[in-house]
């Protein structure tokens, strides 16, 4: 059976479902700009999320709560126009989908129309949110669910600790995953939950699970790009594997440039006209 990642065809929600059926892992990453998005596409990722982690990565904020719909639209437009193969998913910011299903659908529609992204993601599985997801999927807006640790609820929980360690919370997360699939989600993101729980959920659902800090049994993985590239030096949870140390590399490169400018060795004759 061909590995679906080997084709240059656009990634669709249907392709992600097929990848799960064929036991082919789905690789996802966040991006917020065209420069990085293009590199991630070339590297072969299947899905790019323009996450509300924009607040932490780009805006230096402690929480994701302040991100606006306009900011997500701006960054998603740039990412979407930079790539052609990966599925591009836009995160719905806090308070753009929680008030009522009508407002949620309207905002999801604005995101899709203005950015031409392929899908939206939203946190939680309350009744109102499930209704909104049903309505969105019915009218052609694909939705990725997000449960486990949901950073937009930081003020309710007060911490970013692992979720679902006790039986009651684990059962709630498990049942929420099933409800999200029933409501029509094409995938469910599981954040910071025990690997045994995400294994159980991944076996139960027919749509893919995408994990972050949720162990190896998910159908796919996602990391925040600045974390895995070693750009966020103050954030070192155990679920992040650092594939590069760009903070140091960039600092050293710019120090060399600064020194070269200061001692007049840049530019040299070959770099001049
Ligand atoms: O906003 C974000 O980056 C996320 C992560 C969990 C991937 O939702």
Short mmCIF file of C-alpha atoms and ligand atoms in Angstrom, two decimals:
data_model
loop_
_atom_site.label_atom_id
_atom_site.label_comp_id
_atom_site.label_asym_id
_atom_site.label_seq_id
_atom_site.Cartn_x
_atom_site.Cartn_y
_atom_site.Cartn_z
CA UNK A 1 0.00 0.00 0.00
CA UNK A 2 1.57 3.38 -0.93
CA UNK A 3 2.57 5.57 1.97
CA UNK A 4 0.23 8.53 1.58
CA UNK A 5 2.95 10.94 2.67
CA UNK A 6 4.93 10.01 -0.47
CA UNK A 7 2.42 11.62 -2.81
CA UNK A 8 2.31 15.32 -3.55
CA UNK A 9 -1.48 15.38 -3.47
CA UNK A 10 -3.05 17.91 -1.16
CA UNK A 11 -3.77 16.56 2.30
CA UNK A 12 -7.49 16.40 2.98
CA UNK A 13 -9.47 15.36 6.03
CA UNK A 14 -10.36 12.18 4.10
CA UNK A 15 -6.68 11.43 3.55
CA UNK A 16 -6.05 11.75 7.29
CA UNK A 17 -8.83 9.22 7.92
CA UNK A 18 -7.23 6.84 5.39
CA UNK A 19 -3.83 7.31 7.03
CA UNK A 20 -5.33 6.18 10.33
CA UNK A 21 -6.88 3.14 8.65
CA UNK A 22 -3.51 2.26 7.12
CA UNK A 23 -1.64 2.81 10.36
CA UNK A 24 0.36 5.67 8.84
CA UNK A 25 1.27 8.29 11.42
CA UNK A 26 0.19 11.87 10.78
CA UNK A 27 2.81 14.59 11.32
CA UNK A 28 1.57 18.02 12.41
CA UNK A 29 3.29 21.22 13.51
CA UNK A 30 2.28 24.79 14.28
CA UNK A 31 3.29 27.75 12.11
CA UNK A 32 2.47 31.42 12.17
CA UNK A 33 4.34 32.81 9.15
CA UNK A 34 5.16 31.98 5.56
CA UNK A 35 8.91 31.52 5.98
CA UNK A 36 8.60 28.64 8.44
CA UNK A 37 5.43 27.21 6.87
CA UNK A 38 7.22 26.74 3.55
CA UNK A 39 10.11 24.91 5.23
CA UNK A 40 7.67 22.67 7.12
CA UNK A 41 5.86 21.81 3.89
CA UNK A 42 9.17 20.93 2.22
CA UNK A 43 10.05 18.76 5.22
CA UNK A 44 6.90 16.73 4.60
CA UNK A 45 4.44 17.63 7.37
CA UNK A 46 0.82 16.67 6.72
CA UNK A 47 -0.94 19.38 8.73
CA UNK A 48 -0.07 22.90 9.81
CA UNK A 49 -1.97 24.46 12.70
CA UNK A 50 -2.03 28.22 13.08
CA UNK A 51 -2.49 27.83 16.81
CA UNK A 52 -3.52 30.39 19.35
CA UNK A 53 -0.10 29.54 20.82
CA UNK A 54 0.63 32.56 18.61
CA UNK A 55 0.18 34.43 21.90
CA UNK A 56 3.05 32.56 23.59
CA UNK A 57 5.33 32.22 20.56
CA UNK A 58 4.96 35.58 18.84
CA UNK A 59 3.44 37.89 21.40
CA UNK A 60 5.37 36.85 24.51
CA UNK A 61 2.18 36.25 26.53
CA UNK A 62 1.75 33.77 29.39
CA UNK A 63 -1.64 32.55 28.19
CA UNK A 64 -3.44 32.19 24.87
CA UNK A 65 -6.52 34.11 25.98
CA UNK A 66 -5.83 37.48 24.37
CA UNK A 67 -5.50 36.27 20.78
CA UNK A 68 -8.16 37.80 18.52
CA UNK A 69 -9.98 36.48 15.48
CA UNK A 70 -8.31 39.22 13.39
CA UNK A 71 -4.84 38.07 14.50
CA UNK A 72 -5.56 34.44 13.65
CA UNK A 73 -6.97 35.55 10.29
CA UNK A 74 -3.84 37.58 9.53
CA UNK A 75 -1.41 34.74 10.37
CA UNK A 76 -3.52 32.00 8.75
CA UNK A 77 -3.78 33.94 5.47
CA UNK A 78 0.01 34.17 5.34
CA UNK A 79 0.56 30.49 6.20
CA UNK A 80 -2.11 29.29 3.78
CA UNK A 81 -0.74 31.29 0.88
CA UNK A 82 2.78 29.95 1.52
CA UNK A 83 1.93 26.23 1.28
CA UNK A 84 -0.01 23.99 -1.03
CA UNK A 85 0.16 20.37 0.21
CA UNK A 86 -0.46 20.35 3.98
CA UNK A 87 -3.91 20.72 5.49
CA UNK A 88 -4.02 24.17 7.12
CA UNK A 89 -6.07 24.42 10.32
CA UNK A 90 -6.89 27.72 12.06
CA UNK A 91 -7.42 27.81 15.82
CA UNK A 92 -10.57 29.53 17.06
CA UNK A 93 -9.56 32.10 19.70
CA UNK A 94 -11.07 32.26 23.19
CA UNK A 95 -14.61 33.75 23.16
CA UNK A 96 -15.10 33.38 19.42
CA UNK A 97 -17.01 30.08 19.74
CA UNK A 98 -18.14 29.65 23.37
CA UNK A 99 -21.09 32.05 23.57
CA UNK A 100 -23.56 30.26 21.33
CA UNK A 101 -23.50 27.92 18.32
CA UNK A 102 -24.66 30.61 15.87
CA UNK A 103 -21.83 32.94 16.76
CA UNK A 104 -19.37 30.04 16.68
CA UNK A 105 -20.47 29.02 13.18
CA UNK A 106 -20.36 32.62 11.96
CA UNK A 107 -16.79 33.06 13.21
CA UNK A 108 -15.66 29.70 11.83
CA UNK A 109 -17.16 30.73 8.49
CA UNK A 110 -15.29 34.04 8.57
CA UNK A 111 -12.05 32.14 9.25
CA UNK A 112 -12.61 29.79 6.33
CA UNK A 113 -13.75 32.50 3.90
CA UNK A 114 -11.07 35.06 4.69
CA UNK A 115 -8.08 32.78 5.06
CA UNK A 116 -9.02 29.88 2.77
CA UNK A 117 -7.83 27.52 5.48
CA UNK A 118 -9.07 23.95 5.30
CA UNK A 119 -10.47 23.50 8.79
CA UNK A 120 -10.82 25.06 12.24
CA UNK A 121 -9.88 23.74 15.67
CA UNK A 122 -11.64 24.53 18.91
CA UNK A 123 -11.20 23.53 22.54
CA UNK A 124 -13.74 21.70 24.69
CA UNK A 125 -16.80 19.47 24.36
CA UNK A 126 -19.62 21.20 26.25
CA UNK A 127 -23.15 20.81 24.84
CA UNK A 128 -23.05 24.23 23.20
CA UNK A 129 -19.70 23.45 21.61
CA UNK A 130 -20.92 20.06 20.36
CA UNK A 131 -23.95 21.75 18.80
CA UNK A 132 -21.68 24.28 17.12
CA UNK A 133 -19.47 21.47 15.75
CA UNK A 134 -22.51 19.62 14.38
CA UNK A 135 -23.69 22.76 12.63
CA UNK A 136 -20.22 23.56 11.25
CA UNK A 137 -19.64 20.09 9.85
CA UNK A 138 -23.14 20.04 8.37
CA UNK A 139 -22.43 23.19 6.32
CA UNK A 140 -18.94 22.13 5.25
CA UNK A 141 -16.60 23.52 7.88
CA UNK A 142 -14.32 20.68 9.01
CA UNK A 143 -13.54 20.78 12.73
CA UNK A 144 -10.69 19.40 14.80
CA UNK A 145 -11.65 18.91 18.46
CA UNK A 146 -9.21 19.61 21.29
CA UNK A 147 -9.53 18.01 24.75
CA UNK A 148 -7.35 17.01 27.69
CA UNK A 149 -5.38 20.08 28.67
CA UNK A 150 -7.23 23.00 27.11
CA UNK A 151 -5.07 26.10 27.57
CA UNK A 152 -7.98 28.51 27.09
CA UNK A 153 -9.38 27.21 30.43
CA UNK A 154 -6.24 28.08 32.37
CA UNK A 155 -8.12 30.40 34.73
CA UNK A 156 -10.56 27.62 35.60
CA UNK A 157 -7.86 25.04 36.42
CA UNK A 158 -5.04 27.33 37.50
CA UNK A 159 -2.33 25.00 36.19
CA UNK A 160 -1.07 23.31 33.01
CA UNK A 161 -0.73 19.92 34.77
CA UNK A 162 -1.40 16.58 33.06
CA UNK A 163 -5.15 15.92 32.70
CA UNK A 164 -6.96 12.60 33.09
CA UNK A 165 -4.74 11.03 35.73
CA UNK A 166 -7.65 10.25 38.02
CA UNK A 167 -10.42 7.90 36.93
CA UNK A 168 -13.19 10.49 36.90
CA UNK A 169 -11.30 12.98 34.75
CA UNK A 170 -10.05 10.18 32.47
CA UNK A 171 -13.62 8.95 31.89
CA UNK A 172 -14.77 12.47 31.09
CA UNK A 173 -12.00 12.93 28.53
CA UNK A 174 -12.76 9.50 27.01
CA UNK A 175 -16.50 10.27 26.75
CA UNK A 176 -15.81 13.76 25.37
CA UNK A 177 -13.66 12.23 22.61
CA UNK A 178 -16.54 9.98 21.60
CA UNK A 179 -18.97 12.92 21.65
CA UNK A 180 -16.62 14.98 19.46
CA UNK A 181 -16.43 12.20 16.89
CA UNK A 182 -20.24 11.85 16.94
CA UNK A 183 -20.63 15.62 16.48
CA UNK A 184 -18.59 15.33 13.29
CA UNK A 185 -14.96 16.21 14.13
CA UNK A 186 -12.53 14.92 11.50
CA UNK A 187 -9.79 14.58 14.15
CA UNK A 188 -9.38 15.05 17.89
CA UNK A 189 -6.32 16.67 19.42
CA UNK A 190 -5.39 15.17 22.81
CA UNK A 191 -3.17 17.40 24.93
CA UNK A 192 -1.13 16.28 27.94
CA UNK A 193 -2.98 13.13 29.02
CA UNK A 194 -1.59 9.71 30.04
CA UNK A 195 -0.48 7.47 27.16
CA UNK A 196 -2.81 4.68 28.31
CA UNK A 197 -5.81 7.00 28.04
CA UNK A 198 -4.89 8.27 24.57
CA UNK A 199 -4.34 4.66 23.49
CA UNK A 200 -7.86 3.75 24.62
CA UNK A 201 -9.33 6.78 22.85
CA UNK A 202 -7.33 6.15 19.65
CA UNK A 203 -8.54 2.54 19.54
CA UNK A 204 -12.16 3.60 20.06
CA UNK A 205 -12.36 6.45 17.53
CA UNK A 206 -12.47 5.97 13.80
CA UNK A 207 -11.20 9.52 13.21
CA UNK A 208 -7.52 10.24 13.90
CA UNK A 209 -6.24 11.39 17.28
CA UNK A 210 -3.40 13.90 17.23
CA UNK A 211 -1.34 13.97 20.41
CA UNK A 212 0.79 16.55 22.17
CA UNK A 213 2.17 15.16 25.40
CA UNK A 214 -0.22 12.23 24.96
CA UNK A 215 2.19 9.38 24.20
CA UNK A 216 2.99 7.26 21.18
CA UNK A 217 -0.37 5.60 20.58
CA UNK A 218 -2.05 8.61 18.98
CA UNK A 219 -2.58 8.44 15.23
CA UNK A 220 -0.47 11.55 14.79
CA UNK A 221 1.66 14.02 16.73
CA UNK A 222 1.85 17.79 16.89
CA UNK A 223 4.45 20.08 18.43
CA UNK A 224 4.65 23.84 18.68
CA UNK A 225 7.37 24.76 16.17
CA UNK A 226 9.34 27.09 18.44
CA UNK A 227 9.50 24.39 21.13
CA UNK A 228 10.81 21.59 18.90
CA UNK A 229 13.25 23.93 17.16
CA UNK A 230 14.75 25.02 20.48
CA UNK A 231 13.67 28.65 20.16
CA UNK A 232 11.68 28.79 23.40
CA UNK A 233 14.40 28.39 26.00
CA UNK A 234 12.21 28.88 29.06
CA UNK A 235 9.71 26.13 28.19
CA UNK A 236 11.00 22.61 28.73
CA UNK A 237 8.18 20.15 29.47
CA UNK A 238 9.12 16.48 29.09
CA UNK A 239 6.88 15.94 26.06
CA UNK A 240 8.90 18.33 23.89
CA UNK A 241 11.78 16.76 21.99
CA UNK A 242 14.15 19.49 20.79
CA UNK A 243 15.32 18.72 17.28
CA UNK A 244 17.49 21.84 17.03
CA UNK A 245 18.90 24.55 19.20
CA UNK A 246 17.99 27.54 17.08
CA UNK A 247 18.03 30.00 19.98
CA UNK A 248 21.77 29.46 20.38
CA UNK A 249 22.42 29.13 16.64
CA UNK A 250 20.66 32.42 15.90
CA UNK A 251 22.28 34.21 18.84
CA UNK A 252 25.75 33.07 17.71
CA UNK A 253 25.07 33.99 14.07
CA UNK A 254 23.90 37.49 14.99
CA UNK A 255 26.85 37.93 17.41
CA UNK A 256 29.23 37.08 14.54
CA UNK A 257 27.44 39.52 12.25
CA UNK A 258 27.57 42.24 14.90
CA UNK A 259 31.31 41.67 15.42
CA UNK A 260 31.95 41.70 11.65
CA UNK A 261 30.09 45.00 11.25
CA UNK A 262 31.86 46.54 14.24
CA UNK A 263 35.34 45.57 13.04
CA UNK A 264 34.55 46.42 9.40
CA UNK A 265 35.08 42.87 8.03
CA UNK A 266 31.53 42.83 6.66
CA UNK A 267 30.98 43.51 3.83
CA UNK A 268 34.19 42.53 2.08
CA UNK A 269 35.12 43.21 -1.57
CA UNK A 270 33.25 40.11 -2.85
CA UNK A 271 30.12 41.25 -1.08
CA UNK A 272 30.29 44.72 -2.62
CA UNK A 273 29.55 46.16 -6.10
O1 LIG B 1 -2.35 26.53 19.80
C1 LIG B 1 -1.62 25.53 19.75
O2 LIG B 1 -0.45 25.60 19.37
C2 LIG B 1 -2.19 24.26 20.17
C3 LIG B 1 -1.23 23.16 20.50
C4 LIG B 1 -1.82 22.23 21.47
C5 LIG B 1 -0.75 22.41 19.31
O3 LIG B 1 -3.37 24.12 20.23
#
